[in-house]
Every structure is written in C-alpha cells, then in structure tokens.
Coordinates of C-alpha atoms and ligand atoms in Angstrom, one line a residue:
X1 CA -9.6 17.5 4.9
X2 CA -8.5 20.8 3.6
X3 CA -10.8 22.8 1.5
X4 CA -8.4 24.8 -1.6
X5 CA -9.0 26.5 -4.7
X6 CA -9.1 24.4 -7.8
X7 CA -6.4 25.1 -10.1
X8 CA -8.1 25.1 -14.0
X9 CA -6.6 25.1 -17.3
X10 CA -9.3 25.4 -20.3
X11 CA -8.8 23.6 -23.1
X12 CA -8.1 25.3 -26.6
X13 CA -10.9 27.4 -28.1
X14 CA -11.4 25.7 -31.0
X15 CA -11.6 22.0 -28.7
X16 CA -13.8 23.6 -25.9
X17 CA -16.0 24.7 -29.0
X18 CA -16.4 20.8 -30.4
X19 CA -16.9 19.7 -26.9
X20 CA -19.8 21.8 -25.9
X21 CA -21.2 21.1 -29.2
X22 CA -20.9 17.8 -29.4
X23 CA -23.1 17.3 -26.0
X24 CA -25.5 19.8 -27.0
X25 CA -25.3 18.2 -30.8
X26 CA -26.8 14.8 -28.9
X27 CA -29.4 16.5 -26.7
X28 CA -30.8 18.1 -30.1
X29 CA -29.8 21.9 -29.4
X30 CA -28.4 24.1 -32.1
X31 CA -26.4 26.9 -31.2
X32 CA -24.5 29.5 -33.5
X33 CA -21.1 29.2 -33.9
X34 CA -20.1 32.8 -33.4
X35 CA -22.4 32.6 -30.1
X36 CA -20.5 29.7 -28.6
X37 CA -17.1 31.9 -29.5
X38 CA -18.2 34.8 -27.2
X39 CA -19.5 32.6 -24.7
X40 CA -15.9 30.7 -24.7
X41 CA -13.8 33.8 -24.2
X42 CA -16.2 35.0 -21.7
X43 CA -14.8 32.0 -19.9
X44 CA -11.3 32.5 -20.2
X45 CA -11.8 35.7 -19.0
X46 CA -13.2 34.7 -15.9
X47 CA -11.1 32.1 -15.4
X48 CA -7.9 34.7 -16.0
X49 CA -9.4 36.7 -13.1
X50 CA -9.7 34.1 -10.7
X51 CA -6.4 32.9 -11.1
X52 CA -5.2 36.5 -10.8
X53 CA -6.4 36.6 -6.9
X54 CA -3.4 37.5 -5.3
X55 CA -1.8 34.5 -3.5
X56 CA 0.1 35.1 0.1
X57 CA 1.9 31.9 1.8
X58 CA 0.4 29.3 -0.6
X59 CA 1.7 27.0 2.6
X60 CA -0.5 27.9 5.1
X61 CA -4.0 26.5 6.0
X62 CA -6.4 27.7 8.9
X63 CA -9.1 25.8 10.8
X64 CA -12.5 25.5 8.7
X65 CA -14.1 27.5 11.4
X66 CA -11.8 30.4 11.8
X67 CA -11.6 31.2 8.1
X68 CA -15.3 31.6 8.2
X69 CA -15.9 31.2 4.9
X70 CA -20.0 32.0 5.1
X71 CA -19.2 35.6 5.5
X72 CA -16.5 36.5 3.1
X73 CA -18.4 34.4 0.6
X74 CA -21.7 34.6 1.3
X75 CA -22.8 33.0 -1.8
X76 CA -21.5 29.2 -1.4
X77 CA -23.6 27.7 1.6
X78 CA -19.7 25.8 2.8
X79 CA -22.1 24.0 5.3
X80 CA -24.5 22.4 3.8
X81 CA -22.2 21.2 0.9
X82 CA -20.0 19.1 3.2
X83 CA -23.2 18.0 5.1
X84 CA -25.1 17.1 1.9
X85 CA -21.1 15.1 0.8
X86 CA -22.4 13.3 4.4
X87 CA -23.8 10.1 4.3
X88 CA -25.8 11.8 7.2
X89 CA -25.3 15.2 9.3
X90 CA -24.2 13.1 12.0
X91 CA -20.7 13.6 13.2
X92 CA -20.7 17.2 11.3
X93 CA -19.1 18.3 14.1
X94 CA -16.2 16.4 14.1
X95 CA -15.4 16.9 10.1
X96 CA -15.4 21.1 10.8
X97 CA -12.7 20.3 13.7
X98 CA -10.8 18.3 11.4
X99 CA -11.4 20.5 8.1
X100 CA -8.8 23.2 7.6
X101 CA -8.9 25.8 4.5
X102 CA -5.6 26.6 2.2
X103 CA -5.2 30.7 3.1
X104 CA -4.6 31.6 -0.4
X105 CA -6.3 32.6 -3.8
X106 CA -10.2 32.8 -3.4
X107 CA -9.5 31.9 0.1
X108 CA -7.5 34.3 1.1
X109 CA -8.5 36.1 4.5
X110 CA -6.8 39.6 2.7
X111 CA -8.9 42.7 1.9
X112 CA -7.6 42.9 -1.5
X113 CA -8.2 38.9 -2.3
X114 CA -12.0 39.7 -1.1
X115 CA -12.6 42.6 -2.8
X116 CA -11.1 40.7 -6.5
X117 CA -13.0 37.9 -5.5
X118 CA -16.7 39.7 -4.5
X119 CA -15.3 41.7 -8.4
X120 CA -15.5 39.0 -10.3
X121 CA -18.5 37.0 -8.7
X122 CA -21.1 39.8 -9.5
X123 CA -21.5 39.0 -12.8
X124 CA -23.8 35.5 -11.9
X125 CA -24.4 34.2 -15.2
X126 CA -20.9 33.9 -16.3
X127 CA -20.3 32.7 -12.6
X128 CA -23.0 30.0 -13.4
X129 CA -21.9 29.1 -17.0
X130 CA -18.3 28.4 -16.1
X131 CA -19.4 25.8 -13.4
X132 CA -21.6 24.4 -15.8
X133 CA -18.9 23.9 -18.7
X134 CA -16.2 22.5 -15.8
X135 CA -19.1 19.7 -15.3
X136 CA -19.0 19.0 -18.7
X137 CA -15.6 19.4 -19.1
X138 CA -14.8 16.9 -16.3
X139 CA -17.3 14.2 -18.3
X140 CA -14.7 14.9 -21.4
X141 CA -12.2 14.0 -19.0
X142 CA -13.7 10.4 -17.9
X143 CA -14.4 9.5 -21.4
X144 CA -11.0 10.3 -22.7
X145 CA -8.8 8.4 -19.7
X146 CA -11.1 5.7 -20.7
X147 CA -10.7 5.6 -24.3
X148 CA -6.3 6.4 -23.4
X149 CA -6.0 4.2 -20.6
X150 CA -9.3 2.1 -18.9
X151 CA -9.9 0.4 -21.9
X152 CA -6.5 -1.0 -22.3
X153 CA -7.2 -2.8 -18.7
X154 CA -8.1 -6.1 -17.5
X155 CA -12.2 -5.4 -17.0
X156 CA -11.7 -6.8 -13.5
X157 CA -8.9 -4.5 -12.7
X158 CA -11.0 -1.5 -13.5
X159 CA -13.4 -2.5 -10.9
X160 CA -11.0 -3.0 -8.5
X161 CA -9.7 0.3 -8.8
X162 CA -13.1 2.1 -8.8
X163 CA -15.0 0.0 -6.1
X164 CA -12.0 -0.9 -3.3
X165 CA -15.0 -1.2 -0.9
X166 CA -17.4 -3.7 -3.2
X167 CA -14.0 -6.0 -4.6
X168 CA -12.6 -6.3 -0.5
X169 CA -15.8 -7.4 0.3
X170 CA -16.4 -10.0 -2.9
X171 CA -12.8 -11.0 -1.6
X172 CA -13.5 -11.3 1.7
X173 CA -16.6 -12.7 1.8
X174 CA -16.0 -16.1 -1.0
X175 CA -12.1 -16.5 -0.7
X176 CA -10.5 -15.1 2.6
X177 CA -9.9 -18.0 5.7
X178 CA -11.5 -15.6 8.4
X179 CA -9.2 -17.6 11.1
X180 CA -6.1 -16.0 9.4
X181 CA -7.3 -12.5 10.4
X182 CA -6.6 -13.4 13.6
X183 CA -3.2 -15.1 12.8
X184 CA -1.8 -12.4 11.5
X185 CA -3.5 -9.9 14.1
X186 CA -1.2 -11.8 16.6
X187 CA 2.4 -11.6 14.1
X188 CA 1.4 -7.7 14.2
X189 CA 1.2 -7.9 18.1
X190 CA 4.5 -9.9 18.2
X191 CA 6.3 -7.5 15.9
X192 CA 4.8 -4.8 18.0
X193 CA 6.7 -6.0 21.2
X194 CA 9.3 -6.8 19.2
X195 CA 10.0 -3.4 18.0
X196 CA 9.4 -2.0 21.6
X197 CA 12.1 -4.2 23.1
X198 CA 14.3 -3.6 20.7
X199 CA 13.8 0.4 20.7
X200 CA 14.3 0.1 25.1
X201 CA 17.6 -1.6 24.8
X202 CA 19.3 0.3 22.5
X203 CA 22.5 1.6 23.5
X204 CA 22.5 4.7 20.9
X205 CA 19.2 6.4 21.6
X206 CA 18.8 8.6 24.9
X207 CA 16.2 8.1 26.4
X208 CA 13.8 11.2 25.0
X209 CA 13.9 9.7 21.7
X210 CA 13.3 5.9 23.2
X211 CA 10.1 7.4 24.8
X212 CA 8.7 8.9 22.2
X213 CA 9.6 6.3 19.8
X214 CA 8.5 3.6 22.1
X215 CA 4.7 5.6 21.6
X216 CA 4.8 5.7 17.6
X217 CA 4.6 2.1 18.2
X218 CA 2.5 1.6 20.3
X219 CA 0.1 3.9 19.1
X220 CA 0.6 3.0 15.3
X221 CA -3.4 1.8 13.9
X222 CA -3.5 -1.2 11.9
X223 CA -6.2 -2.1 9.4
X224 CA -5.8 -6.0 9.3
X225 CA -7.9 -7.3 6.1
X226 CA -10.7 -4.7 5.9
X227 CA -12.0 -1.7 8.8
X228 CA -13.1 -2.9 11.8
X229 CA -16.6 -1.6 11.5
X230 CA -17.2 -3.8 8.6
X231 CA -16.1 -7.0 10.5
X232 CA -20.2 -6.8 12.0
X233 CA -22.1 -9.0 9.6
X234 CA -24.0 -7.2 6.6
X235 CA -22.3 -3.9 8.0
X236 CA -20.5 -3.6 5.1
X237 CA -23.8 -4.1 3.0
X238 CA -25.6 -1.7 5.0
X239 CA -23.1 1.4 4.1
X240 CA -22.8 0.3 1.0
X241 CA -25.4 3.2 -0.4
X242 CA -24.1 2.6 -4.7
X243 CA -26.6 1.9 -6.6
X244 CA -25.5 0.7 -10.3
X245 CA -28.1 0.2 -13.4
X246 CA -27.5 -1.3 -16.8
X247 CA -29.1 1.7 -18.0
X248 CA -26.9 4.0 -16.5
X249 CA -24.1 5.7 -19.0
X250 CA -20.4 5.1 -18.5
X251 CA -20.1 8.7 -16.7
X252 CA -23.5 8.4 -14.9
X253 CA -21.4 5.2 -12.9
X254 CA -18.1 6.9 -12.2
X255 CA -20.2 10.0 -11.3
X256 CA -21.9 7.5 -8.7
X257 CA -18.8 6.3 -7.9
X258 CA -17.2 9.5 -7.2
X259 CA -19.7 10.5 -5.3
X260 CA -20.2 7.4 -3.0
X261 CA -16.4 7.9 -2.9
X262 CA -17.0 11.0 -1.2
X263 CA -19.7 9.7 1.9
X264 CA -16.3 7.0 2.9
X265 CA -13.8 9.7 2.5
X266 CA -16.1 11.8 4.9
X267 CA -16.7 8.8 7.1
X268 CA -12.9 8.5 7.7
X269 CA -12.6 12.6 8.4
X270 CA -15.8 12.2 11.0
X271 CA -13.7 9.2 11.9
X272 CA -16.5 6.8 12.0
X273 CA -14.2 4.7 10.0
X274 CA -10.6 4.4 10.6
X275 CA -9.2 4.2 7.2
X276 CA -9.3 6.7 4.1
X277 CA -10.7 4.8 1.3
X278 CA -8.0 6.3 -1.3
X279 CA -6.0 4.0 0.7
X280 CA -8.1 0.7 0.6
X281 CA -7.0 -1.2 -2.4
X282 CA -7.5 -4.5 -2.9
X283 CA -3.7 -5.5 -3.3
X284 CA -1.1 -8.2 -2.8
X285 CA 1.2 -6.3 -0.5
X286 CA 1.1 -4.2 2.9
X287 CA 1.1 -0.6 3.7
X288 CA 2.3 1.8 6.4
X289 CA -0.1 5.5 5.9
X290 CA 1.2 9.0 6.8
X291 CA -1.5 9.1 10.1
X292 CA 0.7 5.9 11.0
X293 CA -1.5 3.6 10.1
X294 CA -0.6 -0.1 9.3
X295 CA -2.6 -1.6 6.6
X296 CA -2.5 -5.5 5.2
X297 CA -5.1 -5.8 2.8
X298 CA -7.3 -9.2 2.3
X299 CA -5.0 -10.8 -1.0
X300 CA -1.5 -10.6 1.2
X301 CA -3.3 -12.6 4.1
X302 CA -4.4 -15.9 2.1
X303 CA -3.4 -18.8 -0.1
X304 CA -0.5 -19.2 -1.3
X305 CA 0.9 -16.6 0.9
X306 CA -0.5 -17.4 4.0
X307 CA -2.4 -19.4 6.1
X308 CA -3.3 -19.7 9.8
X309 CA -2.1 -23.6 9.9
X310 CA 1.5 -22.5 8.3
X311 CA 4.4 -22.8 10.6
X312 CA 5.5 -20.1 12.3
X313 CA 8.6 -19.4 10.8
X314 CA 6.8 -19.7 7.3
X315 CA 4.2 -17.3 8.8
X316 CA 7.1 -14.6 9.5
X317 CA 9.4 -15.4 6.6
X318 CA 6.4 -14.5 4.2
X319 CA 3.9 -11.8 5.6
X320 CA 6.2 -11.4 8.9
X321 CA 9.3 -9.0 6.8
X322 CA 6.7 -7.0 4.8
X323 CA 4.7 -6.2 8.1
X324 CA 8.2 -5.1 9.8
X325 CA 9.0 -3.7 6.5
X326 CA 6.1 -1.4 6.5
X327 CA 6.6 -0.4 10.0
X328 CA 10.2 -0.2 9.2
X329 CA 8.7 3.1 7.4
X330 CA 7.3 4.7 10.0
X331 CA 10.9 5.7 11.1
X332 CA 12.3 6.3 7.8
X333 CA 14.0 9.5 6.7
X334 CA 10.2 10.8 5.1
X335 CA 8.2 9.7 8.1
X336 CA 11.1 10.4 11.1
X337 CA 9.7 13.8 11.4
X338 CA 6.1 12.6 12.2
X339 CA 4.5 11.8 15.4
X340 CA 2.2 8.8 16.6
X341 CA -0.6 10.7 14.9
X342 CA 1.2 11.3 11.9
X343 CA 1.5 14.9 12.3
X344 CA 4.7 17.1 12.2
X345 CA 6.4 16.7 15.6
X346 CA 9.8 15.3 16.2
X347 CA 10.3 11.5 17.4
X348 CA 13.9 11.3 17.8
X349 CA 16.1 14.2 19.7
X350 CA 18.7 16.1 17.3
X351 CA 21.3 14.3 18.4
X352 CA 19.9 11.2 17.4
X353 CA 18.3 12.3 14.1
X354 CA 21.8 13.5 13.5
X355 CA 23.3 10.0 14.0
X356 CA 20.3 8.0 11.9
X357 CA 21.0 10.2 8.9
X358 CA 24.7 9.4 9.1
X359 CA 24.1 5.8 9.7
X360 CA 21.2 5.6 7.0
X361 CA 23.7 7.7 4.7
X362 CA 26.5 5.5 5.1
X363 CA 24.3 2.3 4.7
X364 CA 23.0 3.7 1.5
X365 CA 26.6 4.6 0.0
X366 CA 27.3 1.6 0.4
X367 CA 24.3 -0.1 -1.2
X368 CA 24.3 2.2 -4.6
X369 CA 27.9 1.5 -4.8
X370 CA 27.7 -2.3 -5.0
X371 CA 28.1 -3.6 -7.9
X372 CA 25.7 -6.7 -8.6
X373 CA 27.5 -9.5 -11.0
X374 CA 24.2 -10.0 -12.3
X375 CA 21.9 -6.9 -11.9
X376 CA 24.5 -4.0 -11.9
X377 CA 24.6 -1.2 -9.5
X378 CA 20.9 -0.2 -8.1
X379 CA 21.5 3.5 -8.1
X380 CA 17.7 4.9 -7.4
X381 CA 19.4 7.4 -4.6
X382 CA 15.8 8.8 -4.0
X383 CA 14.0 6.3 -2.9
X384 CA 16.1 3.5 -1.9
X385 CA 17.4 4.7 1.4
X386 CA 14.0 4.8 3.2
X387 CA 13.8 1.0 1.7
X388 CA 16.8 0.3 3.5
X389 CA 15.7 1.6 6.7
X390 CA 12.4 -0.3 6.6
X391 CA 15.0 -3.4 6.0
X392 CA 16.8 -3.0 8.0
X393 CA 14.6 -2.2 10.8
X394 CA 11.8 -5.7 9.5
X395 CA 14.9 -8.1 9.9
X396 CA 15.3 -7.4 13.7
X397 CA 11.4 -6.6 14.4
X398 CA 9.9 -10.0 12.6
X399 CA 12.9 -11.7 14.7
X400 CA 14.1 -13.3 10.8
X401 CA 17.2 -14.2 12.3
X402 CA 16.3 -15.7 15.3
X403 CA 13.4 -17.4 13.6
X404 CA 13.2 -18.1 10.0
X405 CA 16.9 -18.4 8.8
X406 CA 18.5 -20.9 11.7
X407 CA 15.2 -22.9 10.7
X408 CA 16.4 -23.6 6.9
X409 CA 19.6 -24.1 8.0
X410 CA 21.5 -25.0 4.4
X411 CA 18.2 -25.2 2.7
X412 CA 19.4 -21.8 1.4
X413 CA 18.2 -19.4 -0.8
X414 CA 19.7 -21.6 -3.9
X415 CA 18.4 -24.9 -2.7
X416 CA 14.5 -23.5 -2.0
X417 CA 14.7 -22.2 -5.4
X418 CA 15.4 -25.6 -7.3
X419 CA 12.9 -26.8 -5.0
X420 CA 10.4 -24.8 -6.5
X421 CA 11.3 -24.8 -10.0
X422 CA 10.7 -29.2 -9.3
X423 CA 7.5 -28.5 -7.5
X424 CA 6.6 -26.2 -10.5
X425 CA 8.2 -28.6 -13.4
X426 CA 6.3 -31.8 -11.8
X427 CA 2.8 -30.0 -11.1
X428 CA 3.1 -28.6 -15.0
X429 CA 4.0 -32.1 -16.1
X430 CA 1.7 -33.8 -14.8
X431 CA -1.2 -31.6 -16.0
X432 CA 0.1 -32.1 -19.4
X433 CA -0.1 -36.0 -18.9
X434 CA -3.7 -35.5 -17.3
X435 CA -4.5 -33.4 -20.5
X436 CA -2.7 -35.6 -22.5
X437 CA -4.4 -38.7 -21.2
X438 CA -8.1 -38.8 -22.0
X439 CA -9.6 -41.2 -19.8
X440 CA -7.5 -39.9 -16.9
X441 CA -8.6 -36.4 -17.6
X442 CA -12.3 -37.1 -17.6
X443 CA -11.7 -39.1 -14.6
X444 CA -10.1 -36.0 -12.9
X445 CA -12.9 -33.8 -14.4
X446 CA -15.5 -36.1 -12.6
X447 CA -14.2 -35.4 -9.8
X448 CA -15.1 -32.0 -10.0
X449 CA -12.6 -29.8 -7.8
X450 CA -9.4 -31.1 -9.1
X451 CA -8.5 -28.5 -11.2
X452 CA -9.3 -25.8 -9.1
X453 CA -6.8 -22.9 -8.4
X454 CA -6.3 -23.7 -4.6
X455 CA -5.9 -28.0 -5.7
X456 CA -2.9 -26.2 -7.8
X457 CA -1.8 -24.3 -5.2
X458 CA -1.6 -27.0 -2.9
X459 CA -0.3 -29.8 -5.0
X460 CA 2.8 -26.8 -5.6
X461 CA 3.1 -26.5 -1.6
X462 CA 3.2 -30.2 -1.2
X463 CA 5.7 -31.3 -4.0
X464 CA 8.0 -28.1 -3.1
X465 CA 7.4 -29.4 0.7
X466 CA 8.8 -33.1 -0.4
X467 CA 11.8 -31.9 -2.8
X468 CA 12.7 -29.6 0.1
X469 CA 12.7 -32.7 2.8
X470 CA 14.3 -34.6 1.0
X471 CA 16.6 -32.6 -0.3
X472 CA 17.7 -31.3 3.0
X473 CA 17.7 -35.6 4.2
X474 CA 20.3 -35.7 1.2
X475 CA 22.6 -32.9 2.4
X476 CA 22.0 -33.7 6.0
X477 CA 23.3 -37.5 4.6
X478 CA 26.0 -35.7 2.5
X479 CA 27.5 -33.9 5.4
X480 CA 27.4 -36.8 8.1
X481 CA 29.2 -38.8 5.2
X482 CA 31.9 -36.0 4.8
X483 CA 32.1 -35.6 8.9
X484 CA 32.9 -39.1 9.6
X485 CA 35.3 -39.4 6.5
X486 CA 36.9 -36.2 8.3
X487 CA 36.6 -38.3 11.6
X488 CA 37.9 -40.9 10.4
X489 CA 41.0 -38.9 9.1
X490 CA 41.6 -37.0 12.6
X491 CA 41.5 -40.4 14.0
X492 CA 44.2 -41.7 11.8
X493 CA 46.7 -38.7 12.3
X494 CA 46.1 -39.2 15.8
X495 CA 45.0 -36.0 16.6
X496 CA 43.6 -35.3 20.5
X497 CA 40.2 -36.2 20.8
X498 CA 39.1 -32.6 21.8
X499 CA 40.1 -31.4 18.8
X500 CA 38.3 -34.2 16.8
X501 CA 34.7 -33.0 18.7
X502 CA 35.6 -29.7 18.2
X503 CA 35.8 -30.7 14.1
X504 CA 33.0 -33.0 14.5
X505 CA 31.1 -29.7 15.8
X506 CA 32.3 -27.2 13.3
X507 CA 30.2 -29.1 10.9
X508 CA 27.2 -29.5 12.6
X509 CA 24.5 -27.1 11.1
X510 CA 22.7 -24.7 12.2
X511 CA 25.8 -23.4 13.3
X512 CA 25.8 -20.1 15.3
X513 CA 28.8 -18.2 13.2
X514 CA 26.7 -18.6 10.3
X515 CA 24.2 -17.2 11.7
X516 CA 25.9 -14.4 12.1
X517 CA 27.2 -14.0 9.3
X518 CA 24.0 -14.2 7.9
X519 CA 22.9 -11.5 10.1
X520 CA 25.8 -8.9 8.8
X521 CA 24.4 -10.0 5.8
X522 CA 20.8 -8.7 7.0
X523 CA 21.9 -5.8 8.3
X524 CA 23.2 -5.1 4.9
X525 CA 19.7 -4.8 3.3
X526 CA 20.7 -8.2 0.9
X527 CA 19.3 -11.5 2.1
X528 CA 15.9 -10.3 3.1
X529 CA 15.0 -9.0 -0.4
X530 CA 15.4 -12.3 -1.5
X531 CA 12.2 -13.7 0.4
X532 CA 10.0 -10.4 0.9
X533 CA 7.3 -10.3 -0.8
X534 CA 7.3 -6.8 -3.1
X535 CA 6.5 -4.1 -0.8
X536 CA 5.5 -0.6 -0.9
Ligands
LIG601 ZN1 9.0 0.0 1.5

C-alpha cells in the first residue's frame, strides 16, 4: 500500500456554486450568494498552494515508518486512520511493514516542502472547509457516473462490479460443482510441472536464468475459485461486515461499499487474505496478478466450460490454454523483469533476456505482418507480443499438442464447428416445435426442469457430442474406403508390398507429421486462438 498526495482539480466556480447549493438547498439552509463566492475562491486558493509544494523524485517512495509522518504532520493521527480502515487492529503491524509513502508533494521529507506545508495548514477552517466540499464533491461524482454510465447497465452487472465478494459467493454457493475446484486445482498442478520440466530441459537458457525461473513457478500463488480462507463454511458470511437498507440513499450504499472495500483491501496488505479484492471479479476468464498470483475465478470453472467428469483432453483444451496462457504472462516482456514475489528483480540473465526479446520480436513481426484473408492484418503492436508469449508458452505448458490435438485427429477446427452450429440448429428447432406444439409443451412444463439453462446446456453438449461421433465414424468410413481403393490400385500396378503398407500407413490418422505440422502451427500463436477461451 502506498500512502500519496491526492491530485484535485475543482470544478468551475459557477458549477461548484450550484453544487453546494443544491445539497444545502435540500437540507433547508440558505446561504448568500456572494458568501458562497468568497468561500469558493478561498478554496482554490488553498488548493493552488498545495499543489505548489515543491515536488523532488515524484518516483520514489520510503517505508511508512521511516517517513514518520506523525512528526512532520502532527495534525493527521496516520495511525489510527489505517487502524480505524482495519476491520480490527490486529495485524497493524504487518500493514506498516508493507505500507510505503510517495516522497513528494505534502510528503516530502524536504525542509522547504514542510515549511509550505505547516504555511498553508495554519489557517484550520479553510483547512476543514476544503475537506468538507471534497466529500461533497466526491457524492457529485457518484451520482453523475451513475446517471452517465451505471444506469445504462444490466442492474445485475452493477452489483457484480460493486460487491465481487457478495456475487462470488451467490455464485458459489447455488451454481458452482465444488468437486471441480479440485479438478482444476490438479490441471494447475500439472501445468505447474509441466512448465518446470520444460524450463530444466531447455537448451537456450543457462542455468542462472533456469533456477530462478524454475522458482517464479514454483512459487507463483493461485486463487482457484474464491480465497482459501473463505473455503471454511459461513467464513465468508462471518467477514462479510456490509450492512445494506432500503432506506439507505444511492451514495449512503456505495459509501458502504467503499468503505467495506477498504477492511478487504487491508486484509490482503495484513495478508490475512491472499488476494486484493480490486482483483476479485466475478468473470468468465482467468488472471495472472503483478505479485504472481494466478487467479481462475468461479464462472470459468463450471457448466458449459467445465466440469470435473469432462475428459481430460476436453478439460485442457478449454480451461487448460487459458491457465498456461495466464502463466504464459508471468514471463512476458511486462512481467520478465519481476521476481517470484512480483517485485523488481531479474528472472532471466542478460544474455538470455537479450535472446527472448529477439525471439519475441521476430515472432511478433511476423504475426502483425500476416495478412488474414478474412480478418486483415492484426497490427495492435502494443499489446500483442506479450499475447504471443503467453501463447506460445500455454501450448507447451497445458501439453495441447501432446494431449488435445492428436485426440481430434481430423475432427478439426472446421468439422467441430459445423458440429456445433447442428447441435445449436437442432436444440433451437426443437424448442420451437415444443413451443409450437401445445400439448407437448405443457407436457414439458409439467415436468418442471426441462427448460432449465443447464437441460439446454446439456442437450447442446449431447447433440454436438453425437454429430461429432458420427461425423468423425463417417470420415473414419470415408478414408478406409479411399485407402483400400488406393490398395487396391497399388495392388493392381504391382507395386512391392512394403511400399503398399507404407501407403496404407501414410493414411492412417492421427498421423505423427501432422502433428507436427500442427505444432509449427502452435508455435506460431494461430491454432490455439481458435479454441481459447478469451483471455486477459
Ligand atoms: Zn493474455
């Protein structure tokens, strides 16, 4: 956590004036205009001075306890504002070693910063009255991104967004399979090893870099579903301190919020929890943090996704590449130059940087240079190279190739897609006969469940499951037909028999040079895309 000045920019005169009138207009207070005009240029004036405190290295931040901040401003009790931010004083401690304070502004440890600073603070009132108008100002604030953007949102989405905590646990608690927590606990593990091994037998790092590479691994956290410490039952419930009333006004709540906000955010810096809750969001996709944290949240881990009873080459070919993906990005160009705790410290040696950049580089190029019949070229230079990293590094670390792609054989990316447009086509026709057909429809509404999301979900699953069989039967058919015709024909020229197994095997699928072909493919950042499921 690092405490820093608060950068302000006041509103216009004339708007600040119809603010503060407004809210005293409803509380039934009348005050002169020309008085709320001094008042309001009293402000600015303060707020000119503060922003006037000379700034040093706007860069550098110093431990909470060394900038000892209770004697060069005496008049903020720094203590017992974090404590009282606490959901209790316990583990105060542990947030001052882990609290660091931006060395510039008010904070600034020079004489001259102090002496402006103790300057401007000895006038009280005005001191006083600025906080006071930020308050209000800030309640403007939360009206006016609700009227500009909340209100244009799904209801549900809002409370998402403002109560990760609540909506994980609705989620958890009524729709997540609890044995797929421990599925997908054991694909992390697997990836885990995976990426190990593969780090240890590279030829192109030394062996510095493999070490400490080899320990960003190992030591990388993952969040699987929700924090550990709520896995205890009602645990959840029990720090779960929010109380919400219908008679409570729209800012009231978010005030609430924010502030409940706050207790987790100081959980996670006492570490009595192990995730920050800006980063618990209640989201279809995985996550890799900046303190090398892995996080898959609740929706990624269930129906139609996933499921504990899936095969395993399902299992890796749908949450298996974003996992890899995401720690894919713990080594990518941004995240290279942090260590297993996420803090600045180099993983790979110079040499070896030196040689992923070029690699990465050249990888890239390539990639913004294609140009796609059908989507054009993807130049997003900025971003798109760390992508390809995690990419590239997910294909070998969920073991894709080995796993998921010899498994489907021809059932190609083409083939799975007309399999699920029939799976969709037949589940949407059928509804609209069981709409279409009264009797049958209040048969199927007797029968209560029918219509339920996860009976559509599974009804989906099972036709695409059939079309894929047998459509896989009919090219495994097609082929033997073509390979004995082609027997047949070797037969008749008289060709040696060797050669005629040697043609008979050329056919037979999986065949191992496609694999690899495949793989080239992989390793040029294309064929995974096609089956991950969006990413960070
Ligand atoms: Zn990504």
């Amino acid at each position: 956590m690092t405490i820093e000045p608060k950068y302000f920019f006041l509103k216009r005169p004339s708007v600040m004036k119809t603010n503060i009138q407004t809210l005293l207009r409803h509380n039934g207070i009348d005050v002169p205009d020309s008085k709320l005009s001094v008042k309001i240029s009293l402000l600015s004036d303060f707020l000119n001075k503060l922003n006037y405190i000379p700034i040093e290295d706007v860069s550098s931040v110093i431990e909470y306890e060394k900038a000892d901040l209770k004697s060069r401003i005496p008049a903020i009790d720094f203590d017992a504002i974090i404590k009282d931010m606490m959901r209790s004083s316990e583990g105060f401690e542990v947030v001052k070693k882990n609290t660091f304070v931006l060395n510039s502004g008010i904070f600034s440890q020079t004489k001259q910063a102090s002496l402006a600073l103790s300057n401007i603070l000895q006038n009280r009132i005005i001191a006083v009255d600025f906080l006071i108008y930020i308050f209000i100002d800030d309640a403007f604030q939360r009206y006016e991104n609700f009227k500009n953007e909340r209100k244009q949102q799904d209801c549900a989405q809002v409370v998402i967004d403002n109560l990760p905590h609540a909506s994980t646990r609705v989620f958890v608690r009524n729709y997540l399979n609890k044995k797929n927590l421990k599925s997908v606990s054991e694909l992390v593990e697997n990836e885990k090893s995976n990426f190990i091994e593969m780090i240890k037998e590279s030829k192109q790092l030394h062996e510095n870099s493999k070490k400490k590479a080899v320990v960003k691994v190992e030591k990388m956290k993952t969040v699987i579903g929700y924090p550990k410490e709520f896995e205890a039952p009602g645990a959840l419930d029990n720090s779960y301190q929010l109380k919400l009333f219908p008679s409570d006004s729209y800012n009231g709540m978010l005030m609430k919020i924010e502030r409940d906000f706050t207790k987790y955010y100081l959980d996670f810096i006492s570490k009595k929890s192990v995730i920050n809750p800006a980063n618990l969001v209640l989201w279809t996709n995985a996550m890799y943090l900046e303190d090398n944290t892995l996080v898959i949240p609740p929706p990624i881990m269930d129906d139609p996704f996933f499921d504990e009873s899936y095969p395993e080459y399902a299992k890796i070919g749908i949450l298996g590449t974003p996992i890899g993906h995401e720690m894919g990005h713990g080594f990518d160009i941004g995240r290279i130059g942090n260590d297993e705790n996420g803090k600045a410290g180099r993983v790979l040696t110079l040499v070896d940087l030196k040689s992923l950049m070029k690699n990465a580089k050249c990888l890239h190029k390539q990639y913004i240079n294609y140009d796609d019949p059908d989507f054009g070229k993807q130049n997003r230079p900025d971003t798109s190279i760390n992508e390809m990293i995690a990419d590239s590094i997910a294909a070998k670390v969920a073991k894709y190739l080995e796993v998921v792609l010899p498994r489907f054989g021809l059932w190609n990316a083409p083939v799975q897609f007309y399999c699920v447009l029939i799976a969709l086509f037949s589940v949407t026709a059928s509804f609209h006969y069981i709409e279409s057909s009264k009797s049958f429809s209040e048969f199927m509404k007797e029968k209560g469940t029918f219509l339920s999301l996860k009976a559509v979900f599974a009804t989906i699953k099972f036709i695409f499951l059939l079309t894929a069989i047998v459509s896989q039967y009919a090219l495994k058919l097609l082929l033997l037909f073509s390979q004995r015709a082609m027997f047949f024909r070797i037969r008749a020229a008289e060709q040696p028999a060797e050669q005629a197994v040697e043609q008979q095997g050329a056919v037979q699928l999986p065949r191992q040079d496609e694999s690899r072909s495949s793989q080239k493919e992989m390793q040029q950042g294309e064929g995974i895309r096609q089956r991950r499921v969006v990413s960070q």
